[in-house]
PDB file of C-alpha atoms and ligand atoms in Angstrom:
ATOM      1  CA  UNK A  14      -7.870   8.264  17.648  1.00 85.00           C
ATOM      2  CA  UNK A  15      -6.144  10.695  15.240  1.00 91.00           C
ATOM      3  CA  UNK A  16      -4.076  13.370  17.094  1.00 94.00           C
ATOM      4  CA  UNK A  17      -5.743  16.724  17.613  1.00 95.00           C
ATOM      5  CA  UNK A  18      -2.844  18.535  15.809  1.00 96.00           C
ATOM      6  CA  UNK A  19      -3.418  16.367  12.695  1.00 96.00           C
ATOM      7  CA  UNK A  20      -7.155  17.103  12.673  1.00 95.00           C
ATOM      8  CA  UNK A  21      -6.433  20.815  12.922  1.00 95.00           C
ATOM      9  CA  UNK A  22      -3.860  20.599  10.143  1.00 95.00           C
ATOM     10  CA  UNK A  23      -6.396  18.753   7.799  1.00 95.00           C
ATOM     11  CA  UNK A  24      -9.025  21.386   8.584  1.00 93.00           C
ATOM     12  CA  UNK A  25      -6.599  24.046   7.478  1.00 94.00           C
ATOM     13  CA  UNK A  26      -5.737  22.233   4.336  1.00 94.00           C
ATOM     14  CA  UNK A  27      -9.417  21.735   3.639  1.00 92.00           C
ATOM     15  CA  UNK A  28     -10.019  25.408   3.882  1.00 92.00           C
ATOM     16  CA  UNK A  29      -7.090  26.220   1.503  1.00 92.00           C
ATOM     17  CA  UNK A  30      -8.227  23.493  -0.939  1.00 90.00           C
ATOM     18  CA  UNK A  31     -11.876  24.554  -1.040  1.00 78.00           C
ATOM     19  CA  UNK A  32     -13.029  21.116  -2.266  1.00 84.00           C
ATOM     20  CA  UNK A  33     -12.353  17.876  -0.162  1.00 86.00           C
ATOM     21  CA  UNK A  34     -11.747  15.946  -3.238  1.00 87.00           C
ATOM     22  CA  UNK A  35      -8.497  17.734  -3.876  1.00 90.00           C
ATOM     23  CA  UNK A  36      -6.849  16.319  -0.658  1.00 95.00           C
ATOM     24  CA  UNK A  37      -8.805  13.184  -0.190  1.00 95.00           C
ATOM     25  CA  UNK A  38      -6.278  10.569  -1.416  1.00 95.00           C
ATOM     26  CA  UNK A  39      -3.510  12.277   0.725  1.00 96.00           C
ATOM     27  CA  UNK A  40      -5.661  12.262   3.764  1.00 97.00           C
ATOM     28  CA  UNK A  41      -6.662   8.550   3.251  1.00 97.00           C
ATOM     29  CA  UNK A  42      -2.994   7.532   2.923  1.00 96.00           C
ATOM     30  CA  UNK A  43      -2.058   9.613   6.027  1.00 97.00           C
ATOM     31  CA  UNK A  44      -4.899   8.114   8.177  1.00 97.00           C
ATOM     32  CA  UNK A  45      -3.939   4.634   6.856  1.00 97.00           C
ATOM     33  CA  UNK A  46      -0.353   5.294   7.863  1.00 94.00           C
ATOM     34  CA  UNK A  47      -1.392   6.198  11.355  1.00 96.00           C
ATOM     35  CA  UNK A  48      -3.586   3.098  11.832  1.00 95.00           C
ATOM     36  CA  UNK A  49      -1.478   0.654   9.669  1.00 95.00           C
ATOM     37  CA  UNK A  50      -4.553  -0.059   7.440  1.00 96.00           C
ATOM     38  CA  UNK A  51      -7.748   1.659   6.412  1.00 97.00           C
ATOM     39  CA  UNK A  52     -10.303   0.157   8.921  1.00 96.00           C
ATOM     40  CA  UNK A  53     -13.988   1.106   9.044  1.00 97.00           C
ATOM     41  CA  UNK A  54     -13.157   3.384  11.980  1.00 95.00           C
ATOM     42  CA  UNK A  55     -10.328   5.036   9.877  1.00 96.00           C
ATOM     43  CA  UNK A  56     -12.822   5.425   7.074  1.00 97.00           C
ATOM     44  CA  UNK A  57     -15.484   6.959   9.301  1.00 97.00           C
ATOM     45  CA  UNK A  58     -13.018   9.423  10.695  1.00 96.00           C
ATOM     46  CA  UNK A  59     -11.763  10.409   7.260  1.00 97.00           C
ATOM     47  CA  UNK A  60     -15.319  11.064   6.114  1.00 96.00           C
ATOM     48  CA  UNK A  61     -15.917  13.193   9.223  1.00 95.00           C
ATOM     49  CA  UNK A  62     -12.722  15.008   8.694  1.00 94.00           C
ATOM     50  CA  UNK A  63     -13.502  15.768   5.061  1.00 94.00           C
ATOM     51  CA  UNK A  64     -17.159  16.382   5.696  1.00 92.00           C
ATOM     52  CA  UNK A  65     -17.989  13.702   3.017  1.00 94.00           C
ATOM     53  CA  UNK A  66     -20.374  10.858   2.881  1.00 95.00           C
ATOM     54  CA  UNK A  67     -18.549   7.590   4.149  1.00 97.00           C
ATOM     55  CA  UNK A  68     -19.839   5.876   0.944  1.00 97.00           C
ATOM     56  CA  UNK A  69     -17.936   8.246  -1.238  1.00 95.00           C
ATOM     57  CA  UNK A  70     -14.785   7.426   0.804  1.00 97.00           C
ATOM     58  CA  UNK A  71     -15.551   3.700   0.556  1.00 97.00           C
ATOM     59  CA  UNK A  72     -15.803   3.968  -3.208  1.00 96.00           C
ATOM     60  CA  UNK A  73     -12.423   5.453  -3.509  1.00 94.00           C
ATOM     61  CA  UNK A  74     -10.881   3.243  -0.897  1.00 95.00           C
ATOM     62  CA  UNK A  75     -11.957   0.048  -2.706  1.00 93.00           C
ATOM     63  CA  UNK A  76     -10.858   1.442  -6.007  1.00 92.00           C
ATOM     64  CA  UNK A  77      -7.396   2.579  -5.041  1.00 92.00           C
ATOM     65  CA  UNK A  78      -4.795  -0.300  -4.887  1.00 90.00           C
ATOM     66  CA  UNK A  79      -2.810   1.431  -2.109  1.00 94.00           C
ATOM     67  CA  UNK A  80      -5.575   1.759   0.449  1.00 97.00           C
ATOM     68  CA  UNK A  81      -5.830  -1.352   2.499  1.00 97.00           C
ATOM     69  CA  UNK A  82      -9.352  -2.284   3.771  1.00 97.00           C
ATOM     70  CA  UNK A  83      -7.986  -5.297   5.576  1.00 96.00           C
ATOM     71  CA  UNK A  84      -5.015  -5.512   7.964  1.00 97.00           C
ATOM     72  CA  UNK A  85      -1.602  -5.776   6.187  1.00 97.00           C
ATOM     73  CA  UNK A  86       1.841  -6.439   7.279  1.00 97.00           C
ATOM     74  CA  UNK A  87       4.501  -3.824   8.037  1.00 96.00           C
ATOM     75  CA  UNK A  88       5.838  -4.095   4.471  1.00 97.00           C
ATOM     76  CA  UNK A  89       3.332  -4.497   1.684  1.00 97.00           C
ATOM     77  CA  UNK A  90       4.978  -6.033  -1.424  1.00 98.00           C
ATOM     78  CA  UNK A  91       3.088  -4.991  -4.527  1.00 98.00           C
ATOM     79  CA  UNK A  92       3.878  -7.492  -7.170  1.00 98.00           C
ATOM     80  CA  UNK A  93       3.106  -6.366 -10.769  1.00 97.00           C
ATOM     81  CA  UNK A  94       0.922  -8.988 -12.451  1.00 95.00           C
ATOM     82  CA  UNK A  95       0.464  -7.157 -15.731  1.00 97.00           C
ATOM     83  CA  UNK A  96       1.376  -8.407 -19.175  1.00 97.00           C
ATOM     84  CA  UNK A  97       4.916  -7.250 -19.582  1.00 97.00           C
ATOM     85  CA  UNK A  98       6.009  -8.692 -16.280  1.00 97.00           C
ATOM     86  CA  UNK A  99       4.062 -11.894 -16.959  1.00 95.00           C
ATOM     87  CA  UNK A 100       6.003 -12.284 -20.181  1.00 96.00           C
ATOM     88  CA  UNK A 101       9.439 -11.751 -18.578  1.00 95.00           C
ATOM     89  CA  UNK A 102      11.605 -14.775 -18.315  1.00 92.00           C
ATOM     90  CA  UNK A 103      11.058 -16.797 -15.120  1.00 92.00           C
ATOM     91  CA  UNK A 104       8.134 -14.710 -13.929  1.00 95.00           C
ATOM     92  CA  UNK A 105       6.067 -17.706 -12.818  1.00 95.00           C
ATOM     93  CA  UNK A 106       8.927 -19.385 -10.931  1.00 96.00           C
ATOM     94  CA  UNK A 107       9.868 -16.002  -9.440  1.00 96.00           C
ATOM     95  CA  UNK A 108       6.417 -15.526  -8.067  1.00 97.00           C
ATOM     96  CA  UNK A 109       6.421 -19.107  -6.691  1.00 97.00           C
ATOM     97  CA  UNK A 110       9.769 -18.341  -5.058  1.00 98.00           C
ATOM     98  CA  UNK A 111       8.415 -15.324  -3.325  1.00 98.00           C
ATOM     99  CA  UNK A 112       5.539 -17.206  -1.952  1.00 98.00           C
ATOM    100  CA  UNK A 113       7.778 -20.003  -0.710  1.00 98.00           C
ATOM    101  CA  UNK A 114      10.296 -17.664   0.830  1.00 98.00           C
ATOM    102  CA  UNK A 115       7.704 -15.867   2.794  1.00 98.00           C
ATOM    103  CA  UNK A 116       5.536 -18.966   3.452  1.00 98.00           C
ATOM    104  CA  UNK A 117       2.376 -17.233   2.162  1.00 98.00           C
ATOM    105  CA  UNK A 118       0.339 -16.970  -0.916  1.00 98.00           C
ATOM    106  CA  UNK A 119      -0.668 -13.800  -2.841  1.00 97.00           C
ATOM    107  CA  UNK A 120      -3.097 -11.694  -0.647  1.00 96.00           C
ATOM    108  CA  UNK A 121      -1.646 -13.090   2.691  1.00 98.00           C
ATOM    109  CA  UNK A 122       0.457 -11.775   5.439  1.00 98.00           C
ATOM    110  CA  UNK A 123       3.371 -13.531   7.158  1.00 98.00           C
ATOM    111  CA  UNK A 124       2.706 -14.761  10.805  1.00 97.00           C
ATOM    112  CA  UNK A 125       5.165 -12.262  12.163  1.00 96.00           C
ATOM    113  CA  UNK A 126       3.185  -9.433  10.566  1.00 96.00           C
ATOM    114  CA  UNK A 127       6.190  -8.202   8.493  1.00 97.00           C
ATOM    115  CA  UNK A 128       5.123  -8.818   4.991  1.00 98.00           C
ATOM    116  CA  UNK A 129       2.006  -8.897   2.822  1.00 98.00           C
ATOM    117  CA  UNK A 130       2.032 -10.026  -0.825  1.00 98.00           C
ATOM    118  CA  UNK A 131      -0.364  -8.217  -3.101  1.00 97.00           C
ATOM    119  CA  UNK A 132      -0.743  -8.441  -6.911  1.00 96.00           C
ATOM    120  CA  UNK A 133      -1.149  -4.998  -8.600  1.00 96.00           C
ATOM    121  CA  UNK A 134      -1.618  -3.736 -12.071  1.00 95.00           C
ATOM    122  CA  UNK A 135       1.306  -2.296 -14.047  1.00 97.00           C
ATOM    123  CA  UNK A 136       3.617  -0.206 -11.840  1.00 97.00           C
ATOM    124  CA  UNK A 137       4.818   1.761 -14.884  1.00 97.00           C
ATOM    125  CA  UNK A 138       8.301   0.267 -14.845  1.00 97.00           C
ATOM    126  CA  UNK A 139       7.858  -2.250 -17.541  1.00 97.00           C
ATOM    127  CA  UNK A 140      11.372  -1.760 -18.752  1.00 97.00           C
ATOM    128  CA  UNK A 141      12.388  -3.183 -15.418  1.00 97.00           C
ATOM    129  CA  UNK A 142      10.182  -6.344 -15.542  1.00 97.00           C
ATOM    130  CA  UNK A 143       9.620  -8.204 -13.518  1.00 97.00           C
ATOM    131  CA  UNK A 144       8.975  -5.470 -11.072  1.00 97.00           C
ATOM    132  CA  UNK A 145       7.580  -4.843  -7.559  1.00 98.00           C
ATOM    133  CA  UNK A 146       7.124  -2.035  -5.179  1.00 98.00           C
ATOM    134  CA  UNK A 147       7.568  -1.909  -1.391  1.00 97.00           C
ATOM    135  CA  UNK A 148       7.175   1.267   0.653  1.00 93.00           C
ATOM    136  CA  UNK A 149       6.971   3.277  -2.481  1.00 91.00           C
ATOM    137  CA  UNK A 150      10.341   2.054  -3.682  1.00 96.00           C
ATOM    138  CA  UNK A 151      10.297   0.078  -6.968  1.00 98.00           C
ATOM    139  CA  UNK A 152      12.603  -2.922  -7.531  1.00 98.00           C
ATOM    140  CA  UNK A 153      13.289  -4.350 -10.923  1.00 97.00           C
ATOM    141  CA  UNK A 154      14.889  -7.020 -12.993  1.00 96.00           C
ATOM    142  CA  UNK A 155      14.119  -9.273 -10.152  1.00 96.00           C
ATOM    143  CA  UNK A 156      15.523 -12.657  -9.455  1.00 96.00           C
ATOM    144  CA  UNK A 157      15.086 -15.004  -6.515  1.00 97.00           C
ATOM    145  CA  UNK A 158      18.446 -13.911  -5.086  1.00 97.00           C
ATOM    146  CA  UNK A 159      17.659 -10.260  -5.429  1.00 97.00           C
ATOM    147  CA  UNK A 160      14.276 -10.852  -3.635  1.00 98.00           C
ATOM    148  CA  UNK A 161      15.903 -12.711  -0.864  1.00 98.00           C
ATOM    149  CA  UNK A 162      18.362  -9.819  -0.315  1.00 98.00           C
ATOM    150  CA  UNK A 163      15.465  -7.315  -0.283  1.00 98.00           C
ATOM    151  CA  UNK A 164      13.622  -9.381   2.287  1.00 98.00           C
ATOM    152  CA  UNK A 165      16.736  -9.788   4.447  1.00 97.00           C
ATOM    153  CA  UNK A 166      17.408  -6.029   4.389  1.00 97.00           C
ATOM    154  CA  UNK A 167      13.916  -5.233   5.424  1.00 97.00           C
ATOM    155  CA  UNK A 168      13.982  -7.776   8.160  1.00 95.00           C
ATOM    156  CA  UNK A 169      17.308  -6.185   9.420  1.00 94.00           C
ATOM    157  CA  UNK A 170      15.745  -2.706   9.366  1.00 89.00           C
ATOM    158  CA  UNK A 171      12.842  -3.946  11.588  1.00 65.00           C
TER     159      UNK A 171
HETATM  160  S1  LIG B 215       3.736  -4.740 -16.751  1.00 97.69           S
HETATM  161 FE1  LIG B 215       4.864  -4.908 -14.872  1.00 97.69          FE
HETATM  162  S2  LIG B 215       5.655  -2.874 -14.488  1.00 97.69           S
HETATM  163 FE2  LIG B 215       4.510  -2.707 -16.371  1.00 97.69          FE
END
């Protein structure tokens, strides 16, 4: 259950915003952060909080790449699978390496719940291709070695 203080804060923001749509993505992301993913329960609570129809929230939740309607790992690795990254040298073997290193395929989560691999459309960092994003941080000019280092650093952080 969302904390009472958070519910009060959203109600205040809602009064200031006037229209729920102005704050909906922020609220969806915050609720998701609280639960770890955007479950049906999280969706219903968000709809109640914003006084919106759950179907409207569902439409946005399934459209927006960074809202997870299924459980994900602690760190979600958004791997760009758009054209500039595809065309970068070694992209296919790099993707293969990521999957091997983590022991999962795209769309899956490691057994320890630490990492989920998800393909996404262009991250807007084509000059850094191949690129990926983890916890809102973009990593570019990736190689197998750089990827291994990123994973080790994140594992150390726990
Ligand atoms: S195509 Fe990969 S970041 Fe743009």
